[in-house]
CSV table of C-alpha atoms in Angstrom, one decimal:
chain,number,residue,atom,x,y,z
J,1,MET,CA,70.2,43.9,102.6
J,2,THR,CA,71.1,45.2,106.0
J,3,PRO,CA,74.7,46.5,106.0
J,4,VAL,CA,77.2,44.6,108.2
J,5,GLU,CA,78.1,46.4,111.4
J,6,LEU,CA,81.9,46.4,111.5
J,7,PRO,CA,83.7,45.7,114.8
J,8,TYR,CA,85.4,48.9,115.9
J,9,VAL,CA,87.4,49.2,119.1
J,10,PRO,CA,88.4,52.4,120.9
J,11,ILE,CA,92.1,52.3,121.7
J,12,LEU,CA,94.9,54.5,122.9
J,13,LEU,CA,98.1,54.8,120.9
J,14,ASN,CA,100.8,56.7,122.7
J,15,GLU,CA,98.0,58.2,124.9
J,16,THR,CA,96.0,59.4,121.8
J,17,PHE,CA,92.5,58.1,121.2
J,18,ILE,CA,92.1,56.2,117.9
J,19,THR,CA,89.3,54.1,116.5
J,20,ALA,CA,90.6,50.7,115.3
J,21,LEU,CA,88.9,48.1,113.1
J,22,TRP,CA,89.2,44.6,114.5
J,23,ASP,CA,90.0,42.7,111.3
J,24,THR,CA,90.4,38.9,111.4
J,25,GLY,CA,91.3,39.0,107.6
J,26,ALA,CA,94.4,41.1,108.1
J,27,GLU,CA,97.7,39.4,108.8
J,28,LYS,CA,99.3,42.5,110.2
J,29,SER,CA,98.3,45.7,112.1
J,30,PHE,CA,98.1,49.0,110.3
J,31,ILE,CA,97.6,52.8,110.7
J,32,SER,CA,96.8,55.2,108.0
J,33,GLU,CA,99.4,57.7,106.7
J,34,GLU,CA,97.1,60.5,107.8
J,35,VAL,CA,97.0,59.3,111.4
J,36,TYR,CA,100.7,58.8,111.4
J,37,ARG,CA,101.3,62.3,110.0
J,38,ASN,CA,98.8,64.0,112.3
J,39,TYR,CA,99.6,62.3,115.6
J,40,PHE,CA,102.8,60.2,115.5
J,41,SER,CA,105.2,61.9,113.1
J,42,TYR,CA,107.5,62.5,116.1
J,43,ARG,CA,108.1,58.7,116.2
J,44,PRO,CA,110.7,57.6,113.6
J,45,ARG,CA,109.3,55.2,111.0
J,46,GLN,CA,111.5,52.3,109.9
J,47,LYS,CA,111.9,51.3,106.3
J,48,THR,CA,110.6,47.8,105.3
J,49,LYS,CA,110.6,45.6,102.3
J,50,ASP,CA,107.4,43.9,103.3
J,51,ARG,CA,104.7,43.8,100.6
J,52,VAL,CA,101.1,44.5,101.5
J,53,VAL,CA,98.2,43.6,99.3
J,54,THR,CA,94.4,43.9,99.6
J,55,ALA,CA,92.0,41.0,99.9
J,56,GLN,CA,91.6,41.3,96.2
J,57,GLY,CA,95.4,41.0,95.6
J,58,ALA,CA,96.0,44.7,94.7
J,59,PRO,CA,99.2,46.2,96.1
J,60,CYS,CA,99.1,48.9,98.7
J,61,SER,CA,101.4,51.9,99.1
J,62,HIS,CA,103.5,50.8,102.1
J,63,LEU,CA,105.3,53.7,103.8
J,64,GLY,CA,107.2,51.9,106.6
J,65,ARG,CA,106.7,50.7,110.2
J,66,VAL,CA,106.4,52.5,113.5
J,67,GLU,CA,106.3,51.2,117.1
J,68,LEU,CA,103.6,52.7,119.3
J,69,GLN,CA,102.3,51.9,122.8
J,70,ILE,CA,98.8,50.5,122.5
J,71,ARG,CA,96.4,50.5,125.5
J,72,ILE,CA,93.0,49.0,125.6
J,73,ARG,CA,91.6,49.5,129.2
J,74,GLU,CA,93.9,47.4,131.5
J,75,PHE,CA,95.9,45.9,128.6
J,76,GLN,CA,98.9,47.7,127.3
J,77,LYS,CA,101.9,46.7,125.2
J,78,PRO,CA,104.3,48.3,122.6
J,79,TRP,CA,103.3,47.2,119.1
J,80,GLU,CA,104.5,47.6,115.6
J,81,PHE,CA,102.2,49.1,113.0
J,82,HIS,CA,102.6,49.3,109.3
J,83,ILE,CA,101.8,52.7,107.7
J,84,LEU,CA,99.6,52.6,104.6
J,85,ASP,CA,98.7,55.4,102.3
J,86,ASN,CA,95.1,56.1,101.4
J,87,MET,CA,93.8,53.6,104.0
J,88,GLN,CA,90.0,53.8,104.7
J,89,TYR,CA,90.3,53.3,108.4
J,90,GLN,CA,92.4,55.1,111.1
J,91,CYS,CA,93.8,51.8,112.4
J,92,ILE,CA,93.4,48.1,111.7
J,93,LEU,CA,94.2,45.5,114.4
J,94,GLY,CA,95.2,42.3,112.6
J,95,ILE,CA,95.8,38.6,113.4
J,96,ASP,CA,99.3,39.4,114.6
J,97,PHE,CA,97.9,41.5,117.4
J,98,MET,CA,95.1,39.2,118.2
J,99,LYS,CA,97.4,36.2,118.6
J,100,ALA,CA,100.0,38.1,120.7
J,101,SER,CA,97.5,39.9,122.9
J,102,ARG,CA,95.0,37.0,123.3
J,103,LEU,CA,92.2,39.5,123.5
J,104,THR,CA,88.8,38.2,122.4
J,105,LEU,CA,86.0,40.1,120.7
J,106,ASP,CA,82.5,39.0,121.7
J,107,PHE,CA,80.4,39.9,118.6
J,108,ASP,CA,77.1,39.1,120.3
J,109,GLN,CA,77.8,41.3,123.4
J,110,LYS,CA,79.7,43.8,121.3
J,111,SER,CA,82.5,43.8,123.9
J,112,LEU,CA,86.2,43.1,124.1
J,113,ILE,CA,87.2,40.4,126.6
J,114,ILE,CA,90.5,40.8,128.5
J,115,HIS,CA,91.4,37.5,130.1
J,116,ASP,CA,92.4,37.5,133.7
J,117,HIS,CA,96.0,36.3,133.1
J,118,LEU,CA,96.6,39.5,131.0
J,119,ILE,CA,95.9,41.8,133.9
J,120,LYS,CA,97.9,42.3,137.1
J,121,GLN,CA,96.0,40.3,139.6
J,122,THR,CA,94.5,42.0,142.6
J,123,PRO,CA,94.1,40.3,146.0
J,124,LYS,CA,91.0,38.1,146.2
J,125,GLU,CA,89.9,40.1,149.2
J,126,GLU,CA,88.6,43.3,147.6
J,127,LYS,CA,90.3,46.4,149.0
J,128,LEU,CA,87.9,49.2,150.1
J,129,VAL,CA,88.7,52.8,149.6
J,130,ASP,CA,90.2,54.0,152.9
J,131,ILE,CA,89.8,57.7,153.6
J,132,ASP,CA,90.2,59.4,156.9
J,133,LEU,CA,87.0,61.0,158.1
J,134,THR,CA,88.0,61.8,161.7
J,135,GLU,CA,87.9,65.6,161.1
J,136,SER,CA,84.5,65.4,159.4
J,137,LYS,CA,82.4,65.5,162.5
J,138,LEU,CA,80.0,63.0,161.1
J,139,ASN,CA,78.0,60.4,163.0
J,140,ASP,CA,78.5,56.7,162.4
J,141,GLU,CA,75.6,56.4,159.9
J,142,GLN,CA,76.8,59.4,157.9
J,143,GLN,CA,80.3,58.0,157.8
J,144,ARG,CA,78.9,54.7,156.6
J,145,GLN,CA,77.0,56.4,153.8
J,146,LEU,CA,80.0,58.4,152.7
J,147,LYS,CA,82.3,55.4,152.7
J,148,ALA,CA,79.8,53.5,150.6
J,149,LEU,CA,79.9,56.3,148.1
J,150,PHE,CA,83.7,56.2,147.9
J,151,ASN,CA,83.5,52.4,147.3
J,152,ASN,CA,81.0,53.0,144.5
J,153,PHE,CA,83.7,55.0,142.8
J,154,LYS,CA,86.8,52.9,143.5
J,155,GLY,CA,88.4,53.6,140.2
J,156,LEU,CA,88.2,57.4,140.9
J,157,PHE,CA,90.6,56.9,143.8
J,158,SER,CA,93.3,55.0,141.8
J,159,ASP,CA,96.9,55.3,142.8
J,160,GLN,CA,97.7,56.2,139.1
J,161,PRO,CA,96.9,59.5,137.4
J,162,GLY,CA,93.9,59.3,135.0
J,163,LEU,CA,93.8,60.6,131.5
J,164,THR,CA,91.3,62.9,129.8
J,165,HIS,CA,91.0,64.1,126.2
J,166,VAL,CA,88.6,67.0,126.7
J,167,VAL,CA,91.5,69.3,126.1
J,168,TYR,CA,94.9,68.8,124.5
J,169,HIS,CA,97.7,71.1,125.7
J,170,GLU,CA,98.9,73.0,122.6
J,171,ILE,CA,102.3,74.7,122.4
J,172,ASP,CA,101.9,77.5,119.9
J,173,THR,CA,105.3,78.8,118.9
J,174,GLY,CA,104.1,80.4,115.6
J,175,ASP,CA,107.0,80.6,113.2
J,176,LYS,CA,109.7,80.6,115.9
J,177,GLY,CA,111.9,77.8,117.0
J,178,PRO,CA,113.2,75.2,117.4
J,179,VAL,CA,115.1,75.8,120.6
J,180,VAL,CA,118.0,73.7,121.8
J,181,SER,CA,120.0,73.5,125.1
J,182,ARG,CA,122.8,71.2,126.2
J,183,PRO,CA,122.1,68.9,129.1
J,184,TYR,CA,123.2,70.1,132.5
J,185,LYS,CA,126.1,68.3,134.1
J,186,TYR,CA,125.3,66.0,137.1
J,187,ASP,CA,127.4,63.8,139.3
J,188,ARG,CA,127.1,60.0,139.2
J,189,VAL,CA,124.5,59.9,142.0
J,190,LYS,CA,122.2,62.5,140.5
J,191,GLN,CA,122.6,61.0,137.1
J,192,GLY,CA,121.4,57.7,138.5
J,193,ILE,CA,118.4,59.6,140.0
J,194,ILE,CA,117.6,61.1,136.6
J,195,ASP,CA,117.7,57.6,135.0
J,196,TYR,CA,115.4,56.3,137.7
J,197,HIS,CA,112.7,58.9,137.0
J,198,ILE,CA,113.1,58.4,133.2
J,199,ASP,CA,112.7,54.6,133.5
J,200,LYS,CA,109.6,55.1,135.7
J,201,MET,CA,108.0,57.6,133.3
J,202,LEU,CA,108.7,55.3,130.3
J,203,ARG,CA,107.0,52.4,132.1
J,204,ASP,CA,104.0,54.6,133.0
J,205,GLY,CA,103.6,55.8,129.4
J,206,THR,CA,104.2,59.4,130.5
J,207,ILE,CA,107.2,59.9,128.1
J,208,CYS,CA,108.6,58.3,125.0
J,209,PRO,CA,112.0,58.3,123.2
J,210,ILE,CA,112.1,60.8,120.3
J,211,ASN,CA,114.1,62.3,117.5
J,212,SER,CA,113.3,66.0,117.8
J,213,PRO,CA,114.8,69.3,116.7
J,214,TYR,CA,113.9,70.6,120.2
J,215,ALA,CA,115.9,69.9,123.4
J,216,SER,CA,115.6,71.3,126.9
J,217,PRO,CA,117.7,70.3,129.9
J,218,VAL,CA,116.6,68.3,133.0
J,219,VAL,CA,116.5,70.0,136.4
J,220,LEU,CA,116.6,68.2,139.7
J,221,THR,CA,115.4,70.2,142.8
J,222,ARG,CA,115.5,68.9,146.3
J,223,LYS,CA,112.2,68.3,148.0
J,224,ASN,CA,111.4,69.5,151.5
J,225,ASN,CA,111.7,66.0,153.1
J,226,ASP,CA,114.0,64.0,155.3
J,227,LEU,CA,115.1,61.4,152.7
J,228,PRO,CA,118.8,60.8,152.1
J,229,PRO,CA,120.4,62.7,149.3
J,230,ASP,CA,120.9,59.6,147.2
J,231,SER,CA,117.2,58.7,147.2
J,232,PRO,CA,115.3,59.3,143.9
J,233,GLU,CA,112.2,60.4,145.9
J,234,ALA,CA,114.3,63.1,147.6
J,235,TYR,CA,114.2,65.1,144.3
J,236,ARG,CA,111.7,66.6,142.0
J,237,PHE,CA,112.3,65.8,138.3
J,238,ALA,CA,111.6,68.8,136.1
J,239,ILE,CA,112.6,70.3,132.8
J,240,ASP,CA,114.0,73.8,132.2
J,241,TYR,CA,111.6,75.0,129.6
J,242,ARG,CA,112.6,78.7,129.7
J,243,LYS,CA,113.8,78.9,126.1
J,244,LEU,CA,110.7,77.1,124.8
J,245,ASN,CA,108.4,79.3,127.0
J,246,ALA,CA,110.1,82.4,125.6
J,247,ILE,CA,108.8,81.7,122.1
J,248,THR,CA,105.4,80.2,123.2
J,249,LYS,CA,102.2,82.2,122.8
J,250,TYR,CA,100.4,82.3,126.1
J,251,PRO,CA,96.8,80.9,125.8
J,252,ARG,CA,94.0,83.4,126.3
J,253,TYR,CA,91.9,81.7,129.0
J,254,PRO,CA,90.8,83.6,132.1
J,255,LEU,CA,91.8,82.2,135.5
J,256,PRO,CA,89.2,83.0,138.2
J,257,VAL,CA,89.6,86.2,140.1
J,258,ILE,CA,90.5,85.0,143.6
J,259,ASP,CA,88.6,87.7,145.5
J,260,ASP,CA,85.5,87.0,143.4
J,261,LEU,CA,85.9,83.2,143.9
J,262,LEU,CA,86.1,83.6,147.7
J,263,THR,CA,83.2,86.0,147.8
J,264,ASN,CA,81.0,83.7,145.9
J,265,ILE,CA,81.8,80.5,147.8
J,266,PRO,CA,78.6,79.7,149.8
J,267,HIS,CA,79.3,79.6,153.5
J,268,THR,CA,77.5,76.3,154.2
J,269,ASN,CA,77.4,73.6,156.8
J,270,VAL,CA,79.1,70.8,154.8
J,271,MET,CA,82.1,71.3,152.5
J,272,SER,CA,84.7,69.2,150.6
J,273,THR,CA,87.8,69.9,148.6
J,274,LEU,CA,89.0,67.6,145.8
J,275,ASP,CA,92.6,67.2,144.6
J,276,LEU,CA,93.5,65.4,141.3
J,277,ARG,CA,96.3,62.9,141.4
J,278,SER,CA,99.3,64.4,139.5
J,279,GLY,CA,96.7,66.7,138.0
J,280,TYR,CA,98.8,68.1,135.0
J,281,PHE,CA,99.7,64.5,134.0
J,282,GLN,CA,96.0,63.8,133.4
J,283,LEU,CA,96.0,66.0,130.3
J,284,THR,CA,97.6,65.0,127.1
J,285,ILE,CA,100.0,67.0,124.9
J,286,SER,CA,98.6,67.8,121.4
J,287,PRO,CA,100.3,65.2,119.1
J,288,LYS,CA,101.6,67.9,116.8
J,289,ASP,CA,103.4,69.6,119.8
J,290,ILE,CA,104.9,66.5,121.5
J,291,GLU,CA,108.3,67.1,119.8
J,292,LYS,CA,108.5,70.5,121.5
J,293,THR,CA,108.5,69.0,125.0
J,294,ALA,CA,111.7,67.1,124.2
J,295,PHE,CA,114.3,67.0,126.9
J,296,ILE,CA,117.9,65.8,126.5
J,297,THR,CA,119.9,63.5,128.8
J,298,ARG,CA,123.1,61.4,128.6
J,299,ASN,CA,121.0,58.4,127.6
J,300,GLY,CA,119.0,60.1,124.8
J,301,THR,CA,116.2,62.4,124.1
J,302,PHE,CA,112.6,61.9,125.4
J,303,ALA,CA,109.3,63.8,125.1
J,304,PHE,CA,106.2,64.1,127.2
J,305,LEU,CA,102.9,62.5,126.1
J,306,ARG,CA,101.2,64.1,129.1
J,307,MET,CA,101.4,67.7,130.2
J,308,PRO,CA,104.4,68.4,132.5
J,309,PHE,CA,104.9,71.2,135.0
J,310,GLY,CA,106.9,74.1,133.7
J,311,LEU,CA,105.3,74.7,130.3
J,312,SER,CA,103.9,78.1,129.5
J,313,GLY,CA,100.1,78.0,129.6
J,314,ALA,CA,99.8,74.8,131.6
J,315,ALA,CA,97.8,76.4,134.4
J,316,PRO,CA,95.1,78.1,132.3
J,317,ASN,CA,94.8,75.0,130.1
J,318,PHE,CA,94.4,72.8,133.2
J,319,GLN,CA,91.7,75.2,134.5
J,320,ARG,CA,90.0,75.1,131.1
J,321,ALA,CA,89.8,71.3,131.2
J,322,ILE,CA,88.3,71.3,134.7
J,323,ASP,CA,85.8,74.0,133.8
J,324,ILE,CA,84.7,71.9,130.8
J,325,ILE,CA,84.4,68.7,132.7
J,326,LEU,CA,82.5,70.2,135.7
J,327,GLN,CA,80.5,72.8,133.7
J,328,PRO,CA,77.1,71.3,134.7
J,329,VAL,CA,77.8,71.9,138.4
J,330,ILE,CA,80.1,74.9,138.5
J,331,GLY,CA,78.3,77.9,140.1
J,332,ARG,CA,75.6,75.7,141.6
J,333,PHE,CA,77.5,74.0,144.4
J,334,VAL,CA,81.1,73.8,143.0
J,335,SER,CA,83.8,76.4,142.8
J,336,VAL,CA,87.0,75.7,140.9
J,337,TYR,CA,90.5,77.2,141.1
J,338,MET,CA,93.0,74.3,140.6
J,339,HIS,CA,91.2,72.5,143.4
J,340,ASP,CA,87.5,71.8,143.5
J,341,VAL,CA,85.3,73.1,146.4
J,342,ILE,CA,81.9,71.5,147.0
J,343,THR,CA,79.5,73.2,149.3
J,344,SER,CA,76.1,72.0,150.5
J,345,PRO,CA,73.5,73.1,153.0
J,346,SER,CA,73.0,69.6,154.5
J,347,PHE,CA,74.8,66.2,154.5
J,348,LYS,CA,72.0,64.6,152.4
J,349,ASP,CA,72.5,67.3,149.7
J,350,HIS,CA,76.3,66.8,150.0
J,351,LEU,CA,76.1,63.1,149.2
J,352,ASP,CA,74.1,64.0,146.1
J,353,HIS,CA,76.5,66.7,145.1
J,354,LEU,CA,79.5,64.5,145.6
J,355,THR,CA,77.8,61.8,143.5
J,356,GLN,CA,77.3,64.2,140.6
J,357,VAL,CA,80.9,65.5,140.7
J,358,PHE,CA,82.4,62.0,141.1
J,359,THR,CA,80.4,60.9,138.0
J,360,LEU,CA,81.6,63.8,135.9
J,361,LEU,CA,85.2,63.2,136.9
J,362,ARG,CA,85.1,59.5,136.4
J,363,ASP,CA,83.4,59.8,133.0
J,364,ALA,CA,86.1,62.2,131.9
J,365,GLY,CA,88.8,59.7,132.9
J,366,LEU,CA,90.2,61.6,135.8
J,367,THR,CA,91.4,60.2,139.2
J,368,LEU,CA,91.7,61.8,142.7
J,369,ASN,CA,94.4,61.8,145.3
J,370,LYS,CA,92.5,60.6,148.3
J,371,GLU,CA,95.3,61.7,150.7
J,372,LYS,CA,94.9,65.3,149.6
J,373,CYS,CA,91.0,65.3,149.5
J,374,HIS,CA,89.0,66.6,152.5
J,375,PHE,CA,85.4,65.5,152.8
J,376,ALA,CA,82.4,66.7,154.7
J,377,ARG,CA,84.1,69.3,156.8
J,378,ASP,CA,82.5,72.3,158.6
J,379,LYS,CA,85.7,74.2,158.1
J,380,LEU,CA,88.1,74.1,155.1
J,381,LYS,CA,91.6,75.5,154.5
J,382,TYR,CA,91.5,76.9,150.9
J,383,LEU,CA,94.0,79.3,149.3
J,384,ASP,CA,95.7,79.8,152.7
J,385,LEU,CA,92.4,80.9,154.3
J,386,ILE,CA,89.8,79.2,156.5
J,387,ILE,CA,86.3,79.0,155.1
J,388,SER,CA,83.3,78.1,157.3
J,389,LYS,CA,79.6,78.8,157.5
J,390,GLU,CA,80.6,81.9,159.6
J,391,GLY,CA,82.6,83.3,156.7
J,392,ILE,CA,86.3,83.6,155.8
J,393,GLU,CA,89.2,84.1,158.3
J,394,THR,CA,93.0,83.9,158.2
J,395,ASP,CA,95.0,80.8,158.9
J,396,ASN,CA,96.8,81.4,162.2
J,397,LYS,CA,99.8,79.3,161.2
J,398,LYS,CA,100.4,81.5,158.2
J,399,ILE,CA,100.0,84.6,160.2
J,400,ARG,CA,102.4,83.3,162.9
J,401,ALA,CA,105.0,82.7,160.1
J,402,ILE,CA,104.7,86.4,159.1
J,403,THR,CA,104.8,87.8,162.6
J,404,GLU,CA,107.9,85.8,163.5
J,405,MET,CA,109.8,87.1,160.4
J,406,LYS,CA,113.0,89.1,161.1
J,407,PRO,CA,113.4,92.6,159.5
J,408,PRO,CA,114.5,92.4,155.8
J,409,LYS,CA,118.2,92.9,155.0
J,410,ASN,CA,117.8,93.8,151.4
J,411,ASN,CA,115.2,94.8,148.7
J,412,ARG,CA,114.6,91.1,147.7
J,413,GLU,CA,113.5,90.3,151.3
J,414,VAL,CA,111.2,93.3,151.3
J,415,SER,CA,109.5,92.0,148.2
J,416,LYS,CA,109.2,88.6,149.8
J,417,PHE,CA,107.6,90.1,152.9
J,418,LEU,CA,105.1,92.2,150.9
J,419,GLY,CA,104.2,89.1,148.9
J,420,MET,CA,103.3,87.2,152.0
J,421,THR,CA,101.3,90.0,153.6
J,422,GLY,CA,99.6,91.2,150.4
J,423,TRP,CA,97.5,88.1,150.3
J,424,TYR,CA,95.9,89.2,153.6
J,425,GLN,CA,95.5,92.9,152.8
J,426,LYS,CA,91.7,92.5,152.7
J,427,PHE,CA,91.8,91.9,156.4
J,428,ILE,CA,94.1,94.9,157.2
J,429,PRO,CA,92.5,98.4,157.1
J,430,ARG,CA,94.6,101.0,155.3
J,431,TYR,CA,97.1,98.2,154.2
J,432,ALA,CA,98.5,100.3,151.3
J,433,ASP,CA,99.1,103.4,153.5
J,434,ILE,CA,100.8,101.3,156.2
J,435,CYS,CA,103.2,99.7,153.6
J,436,GLU,CA,104.1,102.8,151.7
J,437,PRO,CA,107.7,103.1,153.2
J,438,LEU,CA,108.2,99.4,152.1
J,439,TYR,CA,106.9,100.1,148.6
J,440,GLN,CA,109.5,102.9,148.3
J,441,LEU,CA,112.3,100.3,148.9
J,442,LYS,CA,110.9,98.2,146.0
J,443,LYS,CA,111.2,101.0,143.4
J,444,LYS,CA,113.7,100.4,140.6
J,445,GLY,CA,117.1,101.6,141.5
J,446,ALA,CA,116.1,102.3,145.1
J,447,LYS,CA,118.9,102.1,147.7
J,448,PHE,CA,118.2,99.8,150.6
J,449,ASN,CA,117.9,101.9,153.7
J,450,TRP,CA,116.1,100.3,156.6
J,451,SER,CA,114.8,103.5,158.3
J,452,GLY,CA,112.6,104.0,161.4
J,453,GLU,CA,109.6,104.5,159.1
J,454,ALA,CA,110.3,101.2,157.4
J,455,GLN,CA,110.6,99.4,160.8
J,456,ASP,CA,107.3,100.9,162.0
J,457,SER,CA,105.7,99.8,158.8
J,458,PHE,CA,107.1,96.3,159.1
């Protein structure tokens, strides 16, 4: 007898991939105790007097209930799961979920049908991907081909951050912790701005309420924009993770050496740079470490399900994820350091190269920020330098900002000046010798004395 092929459905529970059994014989929906313990123990479970029995009438060990956010492609909803001990499957979606969600499983096609009324409706007139190509110096036919490529990958240019599971961000604190801070005090206006950002992140599935022994405070920093001070978008919402970072082991993953990266970028005719939309938020926090990201506010404690800025090791972990995803093309025509650079000898090759990269990113679940991507240029600004087929040169705007600086008034301003100029030292012969008087001012305990030598060096 041929064994029956059971209907399994890949789902996301609180942004964690789980395989669920679609079971029309189960009245309720369940997760195993092992899945709860490994992935969702940061979510409090509720006691219940409900009795659960198997199809044969045998009682099950019922350990309580937990509410999790379920996502199946475009469908998402908070849902209550019963936790069972010694369950054979990771998750069971029962009749309660089927009735409420109105999702349909097509056994013949082996597909899950999400009916139109369950999805936010898009305009009947399909929107094309609109990307500015005026600086690309392409002829009309080349622009048409490039725009056709963009529209073949519409989902890649979503206005929402994607989500990949090639790497989880782990927060290794060893046997140290937990760490706790009190929330910072804010006036009524700023507290309202904090509430706005929290509500938005809750809706987006970026954070969740939590009971955690960890607690870090919220920091609001003013963005460099012209918005009024009571506008939520005038501020950057961040968490002060200094206490947590102090006990976190920094991951050993090498970031590219910038000089090597710049040296090895081919100086070709056609180049593009890609920028991920809210790149860090496209990586998930390891379920066992979610509680460590907890931040405290006047309205409760929340934790990140996706990797936020400010965590120790976020940069190398992000680099590692991109290296894994783009491994088939890195070193051939792609260079990666936070942003991706694609270089090609001809436009025809570039279309092929972009197609390969787009496919890898899409298949990994990532999305791009089209406003910050630059396509098919003969010159690119990258890492504050200008790259072209002729080679690498400095960015005149950055150089002008340095040449217009006023002489430093203290040791800190000396350090700032050296930090700005040090990036360009490869273009300045005898840079270290010239800056020696300024280096003397940076020494520990050095008294600030702006001498004639320092002025000449400056």
